[in-house]
Amino acid sequence: MTIQEIQNDIKDEFSMFDDWEERYQYMIDLGKTLPLIEPKYKTDDYIIKGCQSKVWVHADLIHDKIVFTADSDAIITKGIIAILIRVFSNQHPKHIIEANTDFIDDIGLKEHLSPTRANGLVSMIKQLKMYAIAYQTQLQ
Amino acid sequence: MFKIEDIRKDFPILSRKVHGKPLVYLDNGATSQTPIQVINTIVDYYSNYNANIHRGVHTLSQEATDKYETARYKIQNHFNAKHAHEIILTSGTTESINLVAHGFASLLKKNDEVIVSSLEHHSNIVPWQMLCEKTGAFLKVIPMNDEGDLVMEEYDKLLSKKTKLVFVNHISNALGTINPIKYIIEKGHQVGAAVLIDGAQACPHIKPDVQELDVDFYVASAHKMCGPTGVGMLYGKESWLKKLPPYQGGGEMIAEVTFEKTTYANLPHKFEAGTPNICGGIAFGTAIDYLNNIGFDNIATYEHELLEYATKKLLEIEGLKIYGTSKNKTSVISFNLNGIHPYDVGTILDKLGIAVRTGHHCAQPIMAYYKIPGTVRASFAFYNTKEEIDVLVEGVKKAKMMLS
């Protein structure tokens, strides 16, 4: 599936919910499906500095696609990173770099997009794209 | 005793909604809300007599100067300082602390010792670390215990002739502990040290008497006392303020300037370089009037009721742990739900219109002591109600249900 197709799927899933509670409950459940980072990578080197909760992300290049794994000590943050990884994992670096992330707005999580927000969603997206840029250079 | 319905009418913000729910504002430890009287002062200033102070001969400038200096007298009276010129108006507690730290850089020698407490806010740790790096002095820390009280026996042991400065907050922002500052000041003076008390968290709840405390420096921020942000104060004993060098160079703080030599202005202007936050200073005065009209005894009694009620109700929730259980504490409750990150709890509470603080509260050493990433902190003011605490308790239960 392309990044766009996955984003559309997620939008469809979230459109079924009437209120924030259902959306958050779903996100919390998604957090439980997160492909977990190997413990050896759960170090400060792999941490995304947000103010309040810790997020670790690791990326492997398998053939020409990036596979992300991650973890967080907060459940809601775990849900957010799970959504991002579902969108970006198993994709070509070039597509990750070019992808836009407007879908976050569409699924009612816009408030998490503010750069000043303590959960660091913006930093997470930036970090995933940084991995993509690094691997893209390697592929060339 | 005051009528809570009347008090709440003074605060326009309390009737707004957040995410479609009535706002329950329980983040008073971070900043207090602003009563209409203070808002009116700000509007009046910019509508009627906005001008630069201390220089102009024109009417507006004189009016603004009068009101600004009146505010200084109000602050002096409130803290019972001996002289008005012992009150330096600053941009807030942090600047007040930095002003003193900067001044002591020229008074400290290598191997001198500076004592801080383990309950400090980062703004009362970092300036002293910087000072110690600059001077070669050593930083010593008064330890805390599980209840969140400072261990006074350890403080006694840290004191020596080498101790030149002691810095402790009056009340811990993260836990609400009221520290035994009278004892700390007395003991510090016995070895000849100067003592600075950070009153940022105390001043919304307690009216300190700086002469009775015999404290050398006392600092506070207006925005935690129903005043505006960007203004605060430093009380310093006249003898100390004369000894400290100026903090910043600029207009207002000079007596005479030639290229050969500048002589500095007298107190308090020596420490007030440049155009100050005039409107903020005047509004700080209004805020102090407002709090005194309600009465600090009334505030303390009412907030204590809120604290007891909230503590009891929250502890009924299984798996909830309160950090900071000192017998002497103000209306602050720091807590966590077993196995749940405070950030998650805060996010759900926000969705319910409840404003709390989550995180390490700029007091990472305390979080390190308890081995936790942070806490959820509900801090109550005299305009909060038991009904709001009920909303909080239901909100925490909901968060627990969703997040477990």
Coordinates of C-alpha atoms in Angstrom, one line a residue:
Chain A
M1 CA 0.0 0.0 0.0
T2 CA 1.2 3.5 -0.6
I3 CA 1.5 6.1 2.1
Q4 CA -1.5 7.9 0.8
E5 CA -3.6 4.7 0.8
I6 CA -2.7 3.9 4.4
Q7 CA -3.5 7.5 5.4
N8 CA -6.9 7.2 3.7
D9 CA -7.6 3.9 5.6
I10 CA -6.7 5.6 8.9
K11 CA -9.0 8.5 8.1
D12 CA -11.8 6.1 7.3
E13 CA -11.3 4.3 10.6
F14 CA -11.3 7.5 12.6
S15 CA -14.3 8.9 10.8
M16 CA -16.5 6.2 12.5
F17 CA -16.0 7.8 15.9
D18 CA -18.4 10.4 17.3
D19 CA -16.4 11.9 20.0
W20 CA -12.9 12.4 21.4
E21 CA -13.3 9.6 23.9
E22 CA -13.7 6.9 21.2
R23 CA -10.9 8.5 19.1
Y24 CA -8.6 8.4 22.1
Q25 CA -9.6 4.9 23.1
Y26 CA -8.9 3.7 19.6
M27 CA -5.5 5.4 19.6
I28 CA -4.7 3.8 23.0
D29 CA -5.6 0.4 21.5
L30 CA -3.4 1.2 18.4
G31 CA -0.6 1.8 20.8
K32 CA -0.7 -1.8 21.8
T33 CA 0.0 -2.9 18.2
L34 CA 3.1 -0.8 18.0
P35 CA 6.1 -2.9 16.6
L36 CA 8.3 -2.6 19.6
I37 CA 11.9 -1.5 19.4
E38 CA 14.6 -4.1 20.4
P39 CA 15.6 -3.4 24.0
K40 CA 19.2 -2.8 22.9
Y41 CA 18.1 0.3 21.0
K42 CA 16.1 1.7 24.0
T43 CA 18.9 4.0 24.9
D44 CA 19.4 7.7 25.0
D45 CA 20.9 7.6 21.4
Y46 CA 17.5 6.6 20.0
I47 CA 15.3 8.9 22.1
I48 CA 13.3 11.7 20.6
K49 CA 13.5 14.6 23.0
G50 CA 10.0 15.6 23.9
C51 CA 9.3 17.4 27.1
Q52 CA 7.2 15.0 29.0
S53 CA 7.2 11.4 27.7
K54 CA 10.0 9.4 26.3
V55 CA 9.9 8.1 22.7
W56 CA 12.5 5.8 21.2
V57 CA 12.6 5.1 17.5
H58 CA 14.8 2.8 15.5
A59 CA 14.9 2.3 11.7
D60 CA 16.3 -0.5 9.6
L61 CA 16.7 -0.5 5.8
I62 CA 15.5 -3.8 4.5
H63 CA 16.1 -4.0 0.7
D64 CA 15.0 -0.5 -0.3
K65 CA 12.4 0.0 2.4
I66 CA 12.6 1.4 5.9
V67 CA 11.2 -0.6 8.8
F68 CA 10.5 1.4 12.0
T69 CA 10.2 0.1 15.5
A70 CA 9.5 2.3 18.5
D71 CA 8.3 2.5 22.1
S72 CA 7.2 5.1 24.6
D73 CA 6.6 5.3 28.3
A74 CA 3.2 7.0 27.8
I75 CA 0.3 5.2 26.3
I76 CA -1.2 8.0 24.3
T77 CA 2.2 8.9 22.8
K78 CA 2.6 5.2 22.0
G79 CA -0.7 5.4 20.0
I80 CA 0.5 8.4 18.1
I81 CA 3.8 6.9 17.2
A82 CA 2.0 3.6 16.2
I83 CA -0.2 5.6 13.7
L84 CA 2.9 7.3 12.3
I85 CA 4.8 4.0 12.0
R86 CA 1.8 2.3 10.3
V87 CA 2.0 5.1 7.7
F88 CA 5.7 5.2 7.2
S89 CA 7.0 1.7 7.8
N90 CA 7.8 -0.5 4.9
Q91 CA 8.0 2.4 2.6
H92 CA 10.8 3.7 0.3
P93 CA 12.8 6.5 1.9
K94 CA 12.0 8.8 -1.0
H95 CA 8.2 8.4 -0.4
I96 CA 8.7 9.0 3.3
I97 CA 10.6 12.2 2.6
E98 CA 7.9 13.4 0.2
A99 CA 4.9 12.4 2.3
N100 CA 2.7 15.1 3.8
T101 CA 1.1 14.6 7.2
D102 CA -2.2 16.5 6.8
F103 CA -4.1 13.4 7.7
I104 CA -3.3 14.0 11.4
D105 CA -5.5 17.1 11.1
D106 CA -8.3 15.0 9.5
I107 CA -8.4 12.4 12.2
G108 CA -9.0 15.0 14.9
L109 CA -5.5 15.1 16.4
K110 CA -4.6 18.5 15.2
E111 CA -3.9 19.7 18.8
H112 CA -1.0 17.3 18.9
L113 CA 0.6 18.9 15.8
S114 CA 1.5 22.2 17.5
P115 CA 5.3 22.5 17.7
T116 CA 5.0 23.7 21.3
R117 CA 3.0 20.7 22.3
A118 CA 4.9 18.7 24.9
N119 CA 4.4 15.3 23.3
G120 CA 6.7 16.1 20.4
L121 CA 4.6 14.8 17.5
V122 CA 6.3 17.2 15.2
S123 CA 9.7 16.0 16.5
M124 CA 8.6 12.4 15.8
I125 CA 7.7 13.1 12.2
K126 CA 10.9 15.0 11.8
Q127 CA 12.9 12.1 13.2
L128 CA 11.2 9.6 10.9
K129 CA 12.0 11.8 7.9
M130 CA 15.6 12.2 9.1
Y131 CA 16.0 8.4 9.1
A132 CA 14.5 8.4 5.5
I133 CA 17.0 11.1 4.4
A134 CA 19.9 9.2 5.9
Y135 CA 18.9 6.0 4.1
Q136 CA 18.1 7.7 0.9
T137 CA 21.6 9.0 0.8
Q138 CA 22.9 5.5 1.4
L139 CA 20.7 4.1 -1.5
Q140 CA 22.1 6.6 -3.9
Chain B
M1 CA -15.3 34.3 55.5
F2 CA -15.8 35.2 51.8
K3 CA -18.6 34.1 49.6
I4 CA -17.1 31.8 46.9
E5 CA -19.8 32.8 44.4
D6 CA -18.8 36.5 44.7
I7 CA -15.1 35.7 44.4
R8 CA -15.6 33.7 41.2
K9 CA -17.5 36.5 39.6
D10 CA -14.3 38.6 39.9
F11 CA -12.5 36.2 37.5
P12 CA -13.9 36.4 33.9
I13 CA -11.8 33.4 32.7
L14 CA -13.5 31.0 35.1
S15 CA -16.7 31.1 33.1
R16 CA -15.1 30.0 29.8
K17 CA -15.3 26.5 28.3
V18 CA -12.5 24.2 27.2
H19 CA -13.4 21.4 24.7
G20 CA -17.0 22.2 25.4
K21 CA -16.7 21.7 29.1
P22 CA -16.7 24.3 31.9
L23 CA -13.0 25.1 32.7
V24 CA -11.8 23.7 35.9
Y25 CA -8.5 25.5 36.5
L26 CA -6.2 23.6 38.8
D27 CA -2.9 24.9 37.6
N28 CA -2.5 27.8 40.0
G29 CA 1.0 26.7 41.0
A30 CA 2.1 27.6 37.4
T31 CA 0.1 30.8 37.3
S32 CA -2.9 32.3 39.0
Q33 CA -5.9 33.7 37.2
T34 CA -6.5 37.5 37.0
P35 CA -9.4 39.2 38.7
I36 CA -11.3 42.0 36.9
Q37 CA -9.8 44.6 39.3
V38 CA -6.4 43.8 38.0
I39 CA -7.6 43.7 34.4
N40 CA -9.2 47.1 34.9
T41 CA -6.0 48.5 36.2
I42 CA -4.2 47.4 33.1
V43 CA -6.9 48.8 30.8
D44 CA -6.9 52.1 32.8
Y45 CA -3.1 52.4 32.5
Y46 CA -3.1 52.1 28.7
S47 CA -6.3 54.1 28.3
N48 CA -5.4 57.0 30.5
Y49 CA -1.9 57.6 31.6
N50 CA 0.6 55.4 29.7
A51 CA 4.0 57.2 29.8
N52 CA 7.6 56.6 30.7
I53 CA 8.3 57.2 34.4
H54 CA 10.8 59.1 36.5
R55 CA 11.9 61.4 33.7
G56 CA 9.1 63.4 32.2
V57 CA 7.8 66.7 33.6
H58 CA 4.5 66.2 31.8
T59 CA 1.4 65.2 33.6
L60 CA 1.1 61.7 32.2
S61 CA 4.6 60.8 33.2
Q62 CA 4.1 62.2 36.7
E63 CA 0.8 60.3 37.1
A64 CA 2.5 57.0 35.9
T65 CA 5.4 57.6 38.2
D66 CA 3.2 58.2 41.2
K67 CA 1.2 55.1 40.6
Y68 CA 4.3 53.0 40.0
E69 CA 5.9 54.2 43.2
T70 CA 2.6 53.7 45.0
A71 CA 2.8 50.1 43.9
R72 CA 6.2 49.9 45.4
Y73 CA 4.8 51.1 48.8
K74 CA 2.0 48.6 48.6
I75 CA 4.6 45.8 48.1
Q76 CA 6.7 47.2 50.9
N77 CA 3.7 47.2 53.3
H78 CA 2.6 43.8 52.2
F79 CA 6.0 42.2 53.0
N80 CA 6.6 44.6 55.9
A81 CA 9.9 45.8 54.5
K82 CA 11.6 48.6 56.6
H83 CA 12.2 50.8 53.5
A84 CA 10.5 51.1 50.1
H85 CA 13.9 51.2 48.5
E86 CA 14.5 47.7 49.7
I87 CA 11.9 46.6 47.1
I88 CA 13.4 46.1 43.7
L89 CA 10.9 45.6 40.9
T90 CA 12.0 42.9 38.5
S91 CA 10.6 40.8 35.7
G92 CA 9.9 38.0 38.1
T93 CA 11.3 35.6 40.6
T94 CA 13.8 34.2 38.1
E95 CA 15.3 37.6 37.4
S96 CA 15.3 38.4 41.1
I97 CA 17.4 35.3 41.9
N98 CA 19.7 36.0 39.0
L99 CA 20.2 39.6 40.2
V100 CA 21.4 38.3 43.6
A101 CA 23.5 35.5 42.1
H102 CA 25.2 38.0 39.8
G103 CA 25.9 40.3 42.7
F104 CA 27.5 37.5 44.7
A105 CA 29.9 36.6 42.0
S106 CA 32.1 39.4 43.1
L107 CA 31.7 38.5 46.8
L108 CA 32.4 34.8 46.8
K109 CA 35.9 33.2 46.8
K110 CA 37.2 29.8 45.9
N111 CA 36.1 27.1 48.3
D112 CA 33.3 29.1 49.8
E113 CA 30.1 27.1 50.1
V114 CA 26.6 27.7 48.9
I115 CA 23.7 25.6 50.2
V116 CA 20.5 25.0 48.3
S117 CA 17.7 22.5 49.1
S118 CA 16.8 19.4 47.2
L119 CA 13.2 20.8 46.8
E120 CA 14.3 23.6 44.6
H121 CA 12.8 24.7 41.3
H122 CA 15.4 24.7 38.5
S123 CA 15.5 28.5 38.6
N124 CA 16.8 28.3 42.1
I125 CA 19.5 25.7 41.2
V126 CA 20.9 26.7 37.9
P127 CA 21.9 30.3 38.8
W128 CA 23.8 29.0 41.8
Q129 CA 25.5 26.3 39.8
M130 CA 26.6 29.0 37.4
L131 CA 27.7 31.2 40.3
C132 CA 29.8 28.3 41.7
E133 CA 31.4 27.6 38.3
K134 CA 32.4 31.2 38.0
T135 CA 33.8 31.6 41.5
G136 CA 35.1 28.1 42.4
A137 CA 32.6 27.9 45.3
F138 CA 30.9 24.6 46.1
L139 CA 27.2 23.8 46.0
K140 CA 25.8 21.7 48.9
V141 CA 22.4 20.3 49.0
I142 CA 20.0 19.8 51.9
P143 CA 18.4 16.4 51.4
M144 CA 14.7 15.6 51.6
N145 CA 12.8 12.6 53.0
D146 CA 10.0 10.5 51.6
E147 CA 7.3 12.8 52.9
G148 CA 8.9 15.7 51.0
D149 CA 10.3 17.4 54.1
L150 CA 13.8 18.8 54.2
V151 CA 16.0 17.0 56.7
M152 CA 17.1 19.7 59.1
E153 CA 19.7 17.6 60.9
E154 CA 21.5 17.3 57.6
Y155 CA 21.2 21.1 57.1
D156 CA 22.8 21.7 60.5
K157 CA 25.7 19.4 59.4
L158 CA 26.2 21.3 56.1
L159 CA 26.6 24.7 57.8
S160 CA 30.1 25.9 58.5
K161 CA 32.2 29.1 58.4
K162 CA 32.7 28.3 54.7
T163 CA 28.9 28.8 54.1
K164 CA 28.3 32.1 52.5
L165 CA 24.9 31.7 51.1
V166 CA 21.8 29.7 51.7
F167 CA 18.9 29.5 49.2
V168 CA 15.7 27.7 49.9
N169 CA 12.2 28.0 48.6
H170 CA 9.5 29.0 51.1
I171 CA 7.2 26.4 49.6
S172 CA 8.1 23.6 47.1
N173 CA 6.3 24.0 43.8
A174 CA 6.3 20.3 43.0
L175 CA 5.1 19.0 46.4
G176 CA 3.7 22.0 48.3
T177 CA 5.9 21.4 51.4
I178 CA 6.1 24.6 53.5
N179 CA 9.8 24.7 54.5
P180 CA 10.9 25.7 58.1
I181 CA 12.4 29.0 56.8
K182 CA 12.6 30.7 60.1
Y183 CA 14.9 28.0 61.4
I184 CA 16.9 27.9 58.1
I185 CA 17.4 31.7 58.3
E186 CA 18.4 31.7 62.0
K187 CA 20.9 28.8 61.5
G188 CA 22.4 30.4 58.4
H189 CA 22.9 33.7 60.2
Q190 CA 24.7 31.9 63.0
V191 CA 27.5 31.0 60.7
G192 CA 27.4 34.4 59.0
A193 CA 25.7 33.3 55.7
A194 CA 23.2 35.4 53.8
V195 CA 19.9 33.7 53.2
L196 CA 17.6 34.1 50.2
I197 CA 14.1 32.7 50.3
D198 CA 12.2 32.0 47.0
G199 CA 8.6 32.9 47.8
A200 CA 7.2 32.3 44.4
Q201 CA 4.9 29.5 45.6
A202 CA 4.3 30.9 49.0
C203 CA 3.0 34.4 48.3
P204 CA -0.3 33.3 46.9
H205 CA -1.1 31.6 50.2
I206 CA 1.0 33.3 52.9
K207 CA 1.8 36.9 53.8
P208 CA 5.5 36.8 54.8
D209 CA 6.9 39.4 57.1
V210 CA 10.5 40.0 56.0
Q211 CA 11.5 41.8 59.2
E212 CA 10.1 39.2 61.5
L213 CA 11.8 36.5 59.4
D214 CA 15.0 38.6 59.4
V215 CA 15.6 37.2 55.9
D216 CA 18.3 38.8 53.7
F217 CA 16.6 38.4 50.4
Y218 CA 13.0 37.4 49.5
V219 CA 11.7 37.0 46.0
A220 CA 8.3 36.6 44.4
S221 CA 6.4 36.9 41.1
A222 CA 3.2 38.9 40.5
H223 CA 1.6 36.3 38.2
K224 CA 1.3 33.7 40.9
M225 CA -0.5 36.3 43.1
C226 CA -3.3 37.3 40.7
G227 CA -1.1 39.9 39.0
P228 CA 0.2 40.0 35.5
T229 CA 3.1 38.0 34.1
G230 CA 6.5 39.7 33.5
V231 CA 6.8 41.4 36.9
G232 CA 8.0 40.4 40.3
M233 CA 10.0 41.6 43.1
L234 CA 13.2 41.3 45.1
Y235 CA 13.3 42.3 48.7
G236 CA 16.8 42.8 50.0
K237 CA 18.0 44.2 53.3
E238 CA 19.4 47.7 52.6
S239 CA 22.9 46.7 53.8
W240 CA 23.0 43.9 51.3
L241 CA 21.6 45.8 48.4
K242 CA 24.2 48.5 49.0
K243 CA 27.0 45.9 48.9
L244 CA 25.9 44.2 45.7
P245 CA 27.0 45.7 42.4
P246 CA 24.4 46.7 39.8
Y247 CA 23.0 43.9 37.7
Q248 CA 22.5 45.6 34.3
G249 CA 23.7 48.8 32.9
G250 CA 21.4 51.3 31.3
G251 CA 19.1 54.2 31.8
E252 CA 17.4 54.8 35.2
M253 CA 20.2 53.1 37.2
I254 CA 22.8 55.9 36.8
A255 CA 23.4 59.1 38.8
E256 CA 25.9 60.6 36.4
V257 CA 27.6 59.4 33.3
T258 CA 30.8 60.6 31.7
F259 CA 33.1 58.5 29.5
E260 CA 35.6 58.4 32.4
K261 CA 33.2 57.2 35.1
T262 CA 29.6 56.5 35.8
T263 CA 28.2 56.8 39.3
Y264 CA 25.2 54.7 40.1
A265 CA 21.8 55.8 41.2
N266 CA 20.6 55.1 44.8
L267 CA 18.4 52.2 45.7
P268 CA 16.2 51.0 44.3
H269 CA 17.0 52.5 40.9
K270 CA 20.6 51.1 40.9
F271 CA 19.0 47.7 40.1
E272 CA 16.3 48.9 37.8
A273 CA 18.0 49.6 34.5
G274 CA 15.9 50.7 31.5
T275 CA 12.2 51.3 31.3
P276 CA 10.5 48.8 33.6
N277 CA 7.2 47.0 33.2
I278 CA 5.3 50.1 34.4
C279 CA 1.8 48.8 33.8
G280 CA 2.8 45.4 35.3
G281 CA 4.2 47.0 38.4
I282 CA 1.0 49.1 39.0
A283 CA -1.2 46.0 38.4
F284 CA 1.0 44.1 40.9
G285 CA -0.1 46.7 43.4
T286 CA -3.7 46.1 42.6
A287 CA -3.3 42.4 42.9
I288 CA -1.8 42.8 46.4
D289 CA -4.7 45.0 47.4
Y290 CA -7.1 42.4 46.0
L291 CA -5.6 39.5 48.0
N292 CA -5.4 41.6 51.2
N293 CA -9.1 42.5 50.8
I294 CA -10.0 38.9 50.8
G295 CA -7.5 38.3 53.7
F296 CA -4.7 35.8 53.9
D297 CA -6.2 34.1 56.9
N298 CA -9.4 33.5 55.0
I299 CA -7.5 32.3 52.0
A300 CA -5.4 29.8 54.1
T301 CA -8.5 28.4 55.9
Y302 CA -10.4 27.9 52.7
E303 CA -7.6 26.4 50.7
H304 CA -6.8 24.1 53.6
E305 CA -10.4 22.8 53.4
L306 CA -9.9 22.2 49.7
L307 CA -6.7 20.4 50.2
E308 CA -8.1 18.1 52.8
Y309 CA -11.2 17.4 50.8
A310 CA -9.2 16.7 47.6
T311 CA -6.6 14.5 49.4
K312 CA -9.4 12.4 50.9
K313 CA -11.3 12.0 47.7
L314 CA -8.3 11.3 45.5
L315 CA -6.9 8.7 47.9
E316 CA -10.2 6.8 47.5
I317 CA -9.1 6.0 44.0
E318 CA -7.3 2.6 44.0
G319 CA -3.7 2.8 42.8
L320 CA -3.4 6.6 43.3
K321 CA -0.3 7.7 45.1
I322 CA 0.3 11.2 46.4
Y323 CA 3.9 12.6 46.5
G324 CA 4.6 15.1 49.2
T325 CA 2.8 14.2 52.3
S326 CA 4.3 16.7 54.7
K327 CA 2.2 17.9 57.6
N328 CA 3.0 21.4 56.6
K329 CA 1.9 21.9 53.0
T330 CA -0.2 24.2 50.9
S331 CA -3.0 23.3 48.5
V332 CA -0.9 21.3 46.1
I333 CA -1.4 17.7 45.3
S334 CA 1.2 15.9 43.2
F335 CA 0.1 12.4 42.3
N336 CA 0.4 9.4 39.9
L337 CA -1.8 6.5 39.0
N338 CA -0.1 3.2 39.3
G339 CA 1.6 2.2 36.1
I340 CA 0.2 5.2 34.1
H341 CA 2.3 8.0 32.8
P342 CA 1.3 11.5 34.1
Y343 CA 1.3 12.9 30.6
D344 CA -1.5 10.5 29.6
V345 CA -3.6 11.4 32.6
G346 CA -3.1 15.2 31.9
T347 CA -4.1 14.7 28.3
I348 CA -7.4 13.0 29.2
L349 CA -8.1 15.6 32.0
D350 CA -7.5 18.4 29.4
K351 CA -10.2 16.8 27.2
L352 CA -12.5 17.1 30.2
G353 CA -11.8 20.8 30.6
I354 CA -9.6 20.3 33.6
A355 CA -6.2 22.2 33.6
V356 CA -3.5 20.5 35.7
R357 CA 0.2 20.5 35.3
T358 CA 2.0 17.3 34.3
G359 CA 5.7 16.6 34.1
H360 CA 8.7 17.2 36.3
H361 CA 7.6 20.7 37.3
C362 CA 11.1 22.1 36.7
A363 CA 12.2 20.1 39.8
Q364 CA 13.9 17.1 38.2
P365 CA 16.0 16.3 41.4
I366 CA 12.7 15.6 43.3
M367 CA 11.5 13.3 40.5
A368 CA 14.8 11.5 40.6
Y369 CA 14.4 11.0 44.4
Y370 CA 11.1 9.3 43.9
K371 CA 12.3 7.5 40.7
I372 CA 9.4 8.8 38.6
P373 CA 9.3 10.6 35.3
G374 CA 6.9 13.2 36.7
T375 CA 3.6 13.7 38.4
V376 CA 0.2 15.1 37.8
R377 CA -0.1 18.2 39.9
A378 CA -3.4 19.8 40.9
S379 CA -2.8 23.1 42.7
F380 CA -5.8 24.9 44.2
A381 CA -6.6 28.6 44.7
F382 CA -9.1 30.4 46.8
Y383 CA -11.4 30.6 43.8
N384 CA -11.6 26.9 43.3
T385 CA -14.6 24.9 44.7
K386 CA -15.3 21.4 46.1
E387 CA -17.5 20.8 43.1
E388 CA -14.4 21.4 40.9
I389 CA -12.5 18.9 43.0
D390 CA -15.4 16.4 42.4
V391 CA -15.0 17.0 38.6
L392 CA -11.2 16.3 39.0
V393 CA -11.8 13.1 40.9
E394 CA -14.3 11.8 38.3
G395 CA -11.8 12.9 35.6
V396 CA -9.0 10.9 37.2
K397 CA -11.3 7.9 37.5
K398 CA -12.2 8.2 33.8
A399 CA -8.5 8.6 32.8
K400 CA -7.7 5.5 34.9
M401 CA -10.4 3.5 33.1
M402 CA -9.3 4.6 29.6
L403 CA -5.6 4.1 30.2
S404 CA -5.4 0.9 32.2

